[in-house]
Amino acid sequence: MELDHYIQSGIIESYVLGLATNVEVEELQYMRRLYPELNSEIAAVEKRMEITAFAEAVPPPAQLKDRIFQRINWKEEESHEATDYRRTSGQHQQANYNTTYINIQPKDNQYITVHKWWKLFFIAVFIISKICLASAIYFFVKSQMQEKKLEQLTPRTEVHTNSR
């Protein structure tokens, strides 16, 4: 009765997942010595979790294998190129160079392209904005000059107040 309650408590699952506290682990080890059938229950829980993990596993993308092999081949080629055998007084010496190669080629067409009409559109917008800026400055200066002329042409009337 006590063993069934212990199995149903979920401590075995916590232990198998590595989530059990130190006290729970010690208690489980003690119970395993008292009840050897707990070992078969732990093995059954491990098997169930393994089956569940494989049933719900998400396979990696198909291109991943090719990309990994490309990187491995690239590193192997790099290590072969970095090793240089030279003759010094009739003997072969191996010289290792500490070089790093940076691949500047885009991977799998991962670069941005813009259609040529968009480029022309942005150039036209830029030119139009400069024309608008120039005309705004021109009309501002012209309006300032008109205001100065208007001030010069209007007679200044002074208001006299008679104080009694």
PDB file of C-alpha atoms in Angstrom:
ATOM      1  CA  MET A   1       0.000   0.000   0.000  1.00  0.00           C
ATOM      2  CA  GLU A   2       2.788   2.438   0.905  1.00  0.00           C
ATOM      3  CA  LEU A   3       4.721   1.592  -2.283  1.00  0.00           C
ATOM      4  CA  ASP A   4       1.686   2.253  -4.538  1.00  0.00           C
ATOM      5  CA  HIS A   5       1.146   5.618  -2.855  1.00  0.00           C
ATOM      6  CA  TYR A   6       4.845   6.447  -3.302  1.00  0.00           C
ATOM      7  CA  ILE A   7       4.740   5.530  -7.001  1.00  0.00           C
ATOM      8  CA  GLN A   8       1.595   7.635  -7.547  1.00  0.00           C
ATOM      9  CA  SER A   9       3.130  10.675  -5.804  1.00  0.00           C
ATOM     10  CA  GLY A  10       5.164  11.672  -8.883  1.00  0.00           C
ATOM     11  CA  ILE A  11       8.543  11.581  -7.176  1.00  0.00           C
ATOM     12  CA  ILE A  12       9.798   8.989  -9.671  1.00  0.00           C
ATOM     13  CA  GLU A  13       8.940  11.264 -12.595  1.00  0.00           C
ATOM     14  CA  SER A  14      10.647  14.194 -10.869  1.00  0.00           C
ATOM     15  CA  TYR A  15      13.694  12.005 -10.258  1.00  0.00           C
ATOM     16  CA  VAL A  16      13.867  10.822 -13.876  1.00  0.00           C
ATOM     17  CA  LEU A  17      13.525  14.413 -15.168  1.00  0.00           C
ATOM     18  CA  GLY A  18      16.193  15.622 -12.737  1.00  0.00           C
ATOM     19  CA  LEU A  19      13.782  17.920 -10.921  1.00  0.00           C
ATOM     20  CA  ALA A  20      13.820  16.141  -7.550  1.00  0.00           C
ATOM     21  CA  THR A  21      15.358  17.880  -4.564  1.00  0.00           C
ATOM     22  CA  ASN A  22      18.255  16.330  -2.640  1.00  0.00           C
ATOM     23  CA  VAL A  23      15.859  15.170   0.082  1.00  0.00           C
ATOM     24  CA  GLU A  24      13.603  13.478  -2.481  1.00  0.00           C
ATOM     25  CA  VAL A  25      16.597  11.800  -4.151  1.00  0.00           C
ATOM     26  CA  GLU A  26      17.832  10.439  -0.811  1.00  0.00           C
ATOM     27  CA  GLU A  27      14.334   9.242   0.037  1.00  0.00           C
ATOM     28  CA  LEU A  28      14.041   7.509  -3.359  1.00  0.00           C
ATOM     29  CA  GLN A  29      17.429   5.819  -2.918  1.00  0.00           C
ATOM     30  CA  TYR A  30      16.310   4.575   0.510  1.00  0.00           C
ATOM     31  CA  MET A  31      13.022   3.292  -0.923  1.00  0.00           C
ATOM     32  CA  ARG A  32      14.908   1.535  -3.739  1.00  0.00           C
ATOM     33  CA  ARG A  33      16.902  -0.397  -1.160  1.00  0.00           C
ATOM     34  CA  LEU A  34      13.707  -1.347   0.695  1.00  0.00           C
ATOM     35  CA  TYR A  35      11.678  -2.132  -2.422  1.00  0.00           C
ATOM     36  CA  PRO A  36      13.752  -3.449  -5.368  1.00  0.00           C
ATOM     37  CA  GLU A  37      10.642  -3.402  -7.600  1.00  0.00           C
ATOM     38  CA  LEU A  38      11.015   0.399  -7.630  1.00  0.00           C
ATOM     39  CA  ASN A  39      13.955  -0.100 -10.026  1.00  0.00           C
ATOM     40  CA  SER A  40      11.635  -1.660 -12.590  1.00  0.00           C
ATOM     41  CA  GLU A  41       9.158   1.209 -12.077  1.00  0.00           C
ATOM     42  CA  ILE A  42      11.937   3.778 -12.660  1.00  0.00           C
ATOM     43  CA  ALA A  43      12.980   1.931 -15.828  1.00  0.00           C
ATOM     44  CA  ALA A  44       9.332   1.894 -17.001  1.00  0.00           C
ATOM     45  CA  VAL A  45       8.983   5.654 -16.388  1.00  0.00           C
ATOM     46  CA  GLU A  46      12.224   6.298 -18.286  1.00  0.00           C
ATOM     47  CA  LYS A  47      10.964   4.164 -21.186  1.00  0.00           C
ATOM     48  CA  ARG A  48       7.591   5.989 -21.253  1.00  0.00           C
ATOM     49  CA  MET A  49       9.316   9.368 -21.295  1.00  0.00           C
ATOM     50  CA  GLU A  50      11.669   8.225 -24.041  1.00  0.00           C
ATOM     51  CA  ILE A  51       8.756   7.021 -26.174  1.00  0.00           C
ATOM     52  CA  THR A  52       6.900  10.293 -25.570  1.00  0.00           C
ATOM     53  CA  ALA A  53       9.976  12.361 -26.436  1.00  0.00           C
ATOM     54  CA  PHE A  54      10.524  10.517 -29.701  1.00  0.00           C
ATOM     55  CA  ALA A  55       6.817  10.612 -30.579  1.00  0.00           C
ATOM     56  CA  GLU A  56       6.649  14.407 -30.136  1.00  0.00           C
ATOM     57  CA  ALA A  57      10.094  15.182 -31.523  1.00  0.00           C
ATOM     58  CA  VAL A  58      10.342  17.805 -34.246  1.00  0.00           C
ATOM     59  CA  PRO A  59      12.733  16.752 -37.001  1.00  0.00           C
ATOM     60  CA  PRO A  60      15.366  19.302 -37.987  1.00  0.00           C
ATOM     61  CA  PRO A  61      15.098  21.042 -41.362  1.00  0.00           C
ATOM     62  CA  ALA A  62      16.396  19.038 -44.308  1.00  0.00           C
ATOM     63  CA  GLN A  63      18.937  21.739 -45.249  1.00  0.00           C
ATOM     64  CA  LEU A  64      20.585  21.548 -41.819  1.00  0.00           C
ATOM     65  CA  LYS A  65      22.550  18.421 -42.677  1.00  0.00           C
ATOM     66  CA  ASP A  66      23.926  20.008 -45.855  1.00  0.00           C
ATOM     67  CA  ARG A  67      24.872  23.222 -44.041  1.00  0.00           C
ATOM     68  CA  ILE A  68      26.682  21.285 -41.311  1.00  0.00           C
ATOM     69  CA  PHE A  69      28.626  19.244 -43.862  1.00  0.00           C
ATOM     70  CA  GLN A  70      29.512  22.405 -45.788  1.00  0.00           C
ATOM     71  CA  ARG A  71      30.930  23.970 -42.635  1.00  0.00           C
ATOM     72  CA  ILE A  72      32.856  20.826 -41.794  1.00  0.00           C
ATOM     73  CA  ASN A  73      34.293  20.636 -45.312  1.00  0.00           C
ATOM     74  CA  TRP A  74      35.147  24.347 -45.197  1.00  0.00           C
ATOM     75  CA  LYS A  75      37.008  23.924 -41.907  1.00  0.00           C
ATOM     76  CA  GLU A  76      38.863  20.873 -43.246  1.00  0.00           C
ATOM     77  CA  GLU A  77      39.908  22.796 -46.357  1.00  0.00           C
ATOM     78  CA  GLU A  78      40.954  25.711 -44.175  1.00  0.00           C
ATOM     79  CA  SER A  79      43.118  23.488 -41.970  1.00  0.00           C
ATOM     80  CA  HIS A  80      44.753  21.895 -45.031  1.00  0.00           C
ATOM     81  CA  GLU A  81      45.500  25.306 -46.525  1.00  0.00           C
ATOM     82  CA  ALA A  82      46.910  26.606 -43.229  1.00  0.00           C
ATOM     83  CA  THR A  83      49.402  23.722 -43.058  1.00  0.00           C
ATOM     84  CA  ASP A  84      52.516  24.343 -45.090  1.00  0.00           C
ATOM     85  CA  TYR A  85      55.362  21.922 -45.518  1.00  0.00           C
ATOM     86  CA  ARG A  86      58.740  23.493 -46.105  1.00  0.00           C
ATOM     87  CA  ARG A  87      62.164  22.006 -46.570  1.00  0.00           C
ATOM     88  CA  THR A  88      64.815  23.177 -44.251  1.00  0.00           C
ATOM     89  CA  SER A  89      68.204  21.508 -44.665  1.00  0.00           C
ATOM     90  CA  GLY A  90      66.702  18.373 -46.166  1.00  0.00           C
ATOM     91  CA  GLN A  91      64.025  17.904 -43.489  1.00  0.00           C
ATOM     92  CA  HIS A  92      60.321  18.584 -43.635  1.00  0.00           C
ATOM     93  CA  GLN A  93      58.986  20.994 -41.049  1.00  0.00           C
ATOM     94  CA  GLN A  94      55.353  21.744 -40.556  1.00  0.00           C
ATOM     95  CA  ALA A  95      54.500  25.432 -40.215  1.00  0.00           C
ATOM     96  CA  ASN A  96      51.038  26.278 -38.877  1.00  0.00           C
ATOM     97  CA  TYR A  97      49.741  29.712 -39.639  1.00  0.00           C
ATOM     98  CA  ASN A  98      47.106  31.256 -37.427  1.00  0.00           C
ATOM     99  CA  THR A  99      44.845  32.614 -40.149  1.00  0.00           C
ATOM    100  CA  THR A 100      41.153  33.291 -40.197  1.00  0.00           C
ATOM    101  CA  TYR A 101      39.088  33.375 -43.354  1.00  0.00           C
ATOM    102  CA  ILE A 102      35.857  35.301 -43.450  1.00  0.00           C
ATOM    103  CA  ASN A 103      33.300  34.123 -45.961  1.00  0.00           C
ATOM    104  CA  ILE A 104      31.781  37.208 -47.579  1.00  0.00           C
ATOM    105  CA  GLN A 105      29.516  35.368 -49.983  1.00  0.00           C
ATOM    106  CA  PRO A 106      25.806  35.681 -49.182  1.00  0.00           C
ATOM    107  CA  LYS A 107      24.212  32.502 -47.895  1.00  0.00           C
ATOM    108  CA  ASP A 108      21.158  31.146 -49.684  1.00  0.00           C
ATOM    109  CA  ASN A 109      20.290  34.443 -51.429  1.00  0.00           C
ATOM    110  CA  GLN A 110      20.012  36.316 -48.137  1.00  0.00           C
ATOM    111  CA  TYR A 111      20.569  39.774 -49.554  1.00  0.00           C
ATOM    112  CA  ILE A 112      18.127  42.530 -50.327  1.00  0.00           C
ATOM    113  CA  THR A 113      17.467  43.622 -53.890  1.00  0.00           C
ATOM    114  CA  VAL A 114      15.526  46.664 -55.030  1.00  0.00           C
ATOM    115  CA  HIS A 115      13.859  46.958 -58.408  1.00  0.00           C
ATOM    116  CA  LYS A 116      15.402  49.629 -60.662  1.00  0.00           C
ATOM    117  CA  TRP A 117      12.131  51.603 -60.805  1.00  0.00           C
ATOM    118  CA  TRP A 118      12.238  52.105 -57.035  1.00  0.00           C
ATOM    119  CA  LYS A 119      15.731  53.542 -57.329  1.00  0.00           C
ATOM    120  CA  LEU A 120      14.531  56.003 -59.978  1.00  0.00           C
ATOM    121  CA  PHE A 121      11.490  56.859 -57.851  1.00  0.00           C
ATOM    122  CA  PHE A 122      13.645  57.712 -54.832  1.00  0.00           C
ATOM    123  CA  ILE A 123      15.982  59.839 -56.961  1.00  0.00           C
ATOM    124  CA  ALA A 124      12.962  61.736 -58.363  1.00  0.00           C
ATOM    125  CA  VAL A 125      11.547  62.272 -54.851  1.00  0.00           C
ATOM    126  CA  PHE A 126      14.924  63.597 -53.703  1.00  0.00           C
ATOM    127  CA  ILE A 127      15.156  66.057 -56.619  1.00  0.00           C
ATOM    128  CA  ILE A 128      11.551  67.240 -56.146  1.00  0.00           C
ATOM    129  CA  SER A 129      12.149  67.789 -52.430  1.00  0.00           C
ATOM    130  CA  LYS A 130      15.212  69.961 -53.236  1.00  0.00           C
ATOM    131  CA  ILE A 131      13.156  72.003 -55.728  1.00  0.00           C
ATOM    132  CA  CYS A 132      10.427  72.508 -53.119  1.00  0.00           C
ATOM    133  CA  LEU A 133      13.016  73.576 -50.542  1.00  0.00           C
ATOM    134  CA  ALA A 134      14.579  76.103 -52.944  1.00  0.00           C
ATOM    135  CA  SER A 135      11.192  77.537 -53.918  1.00  0.00           C
ATOM    136  CA  ALA A 136      10.148  77.818 -50.260  1.00  0.00           C
ATOM    137  CA  ILE A 137      13.308  79.755 -49.454  1.00  0.00           C
ATOM    138  CA  TYR A 138      12.807  81.990 -52.518  1.00  0.00           C
ATOM    139  CA  PHE A 139       9.207  82.857 -51.624  1.00  0.00           C
ATOM    140  CA  PHE A 140      10.124  83.469 -47.986  1.00  0.00           C
ATOM    141  CA  VAL A 141      12.828  85.950 -48.960  1.00  0.00           C
ATOM    142  CA  LYS A 142      10.469  87.601 -51.472  1.00  0.00           C
ATOM    143  CA  SER A 143       7.720  88.003 -48.857  1.00  0.00           C
ATOM    144  CA  GLN A 144      10.208  89.556 -46.422  1.00  0.00           C
ATOM    145  CA  MET A 145      11.247  92.085 -49.063  1.00  0.00           C
ATOM    146  CA  GLN A 146       7.599  92.898 -49.831  1.00  0.00           C
ATOM    147  CA  GLU A 147       6.915  93.537 -46.152  1.00  0.00           C
ATOM    148  CA  LYS A 148       9.885  95.932 -45.931  1.00  0.00           C
ATOM    149  CA  LYS A 149       8.681  97.828 -49.020  1.00  0.00           C
ATOM    150  CA  LEU A 150       5.192  98.012 -47.576  1.00  0.00           C
ATOM    151  CA  GLU A 151       6.542  99.447 -44.338  1.00  0.00           C
ATOM    152  CA  GLN A 152       8.456 102.115 -46.255  1.00  0.00           C
ATOM    153  CA  LEU A 153       5.449 103.159 -48.325  1.00  0.00           C
ATOM    154  CA  THR A 154       2.881 103.482 -45.584  1.00  0.00           C
ATOM    155  CA  PRO A 155       2.961 106.900 -43.921  1.00  0.00           C
ATOM    156  CA  ARG A 156       3.557 106.870 -40.281  1.00  0.00           C
ATOM    157  CA  THR A 157       0.820 108.599 -38.462  1.00  0.00           C
ATOM    158  CA  GLU A 158       1.522 109.721 -34.997  1.00  0.00           C
ATOM    159  CA  VAL A 159      -1.275 109.907 -32.597  1.00  0.00           C
ATOM    160  CA  HIS A 160      -1.346 113.120 -30.557  1.00  0.00           C
ATOM    161  CA  THR A 161      -3.254 113.108 -27.428  1.00  0.00           C
ATOM    162  CA  ASN A 162      -4.324 116.309 -25.849  1.00  0.00           C
ATOM    163  CA  SER A 163      -4.147 116.277 -22.171  1.00  0.00           C
ATOM    164  CA  ARG A 164      -6.423 118.686 -20.309  1.00  0.00           C
TER     165      ARG A 164
END
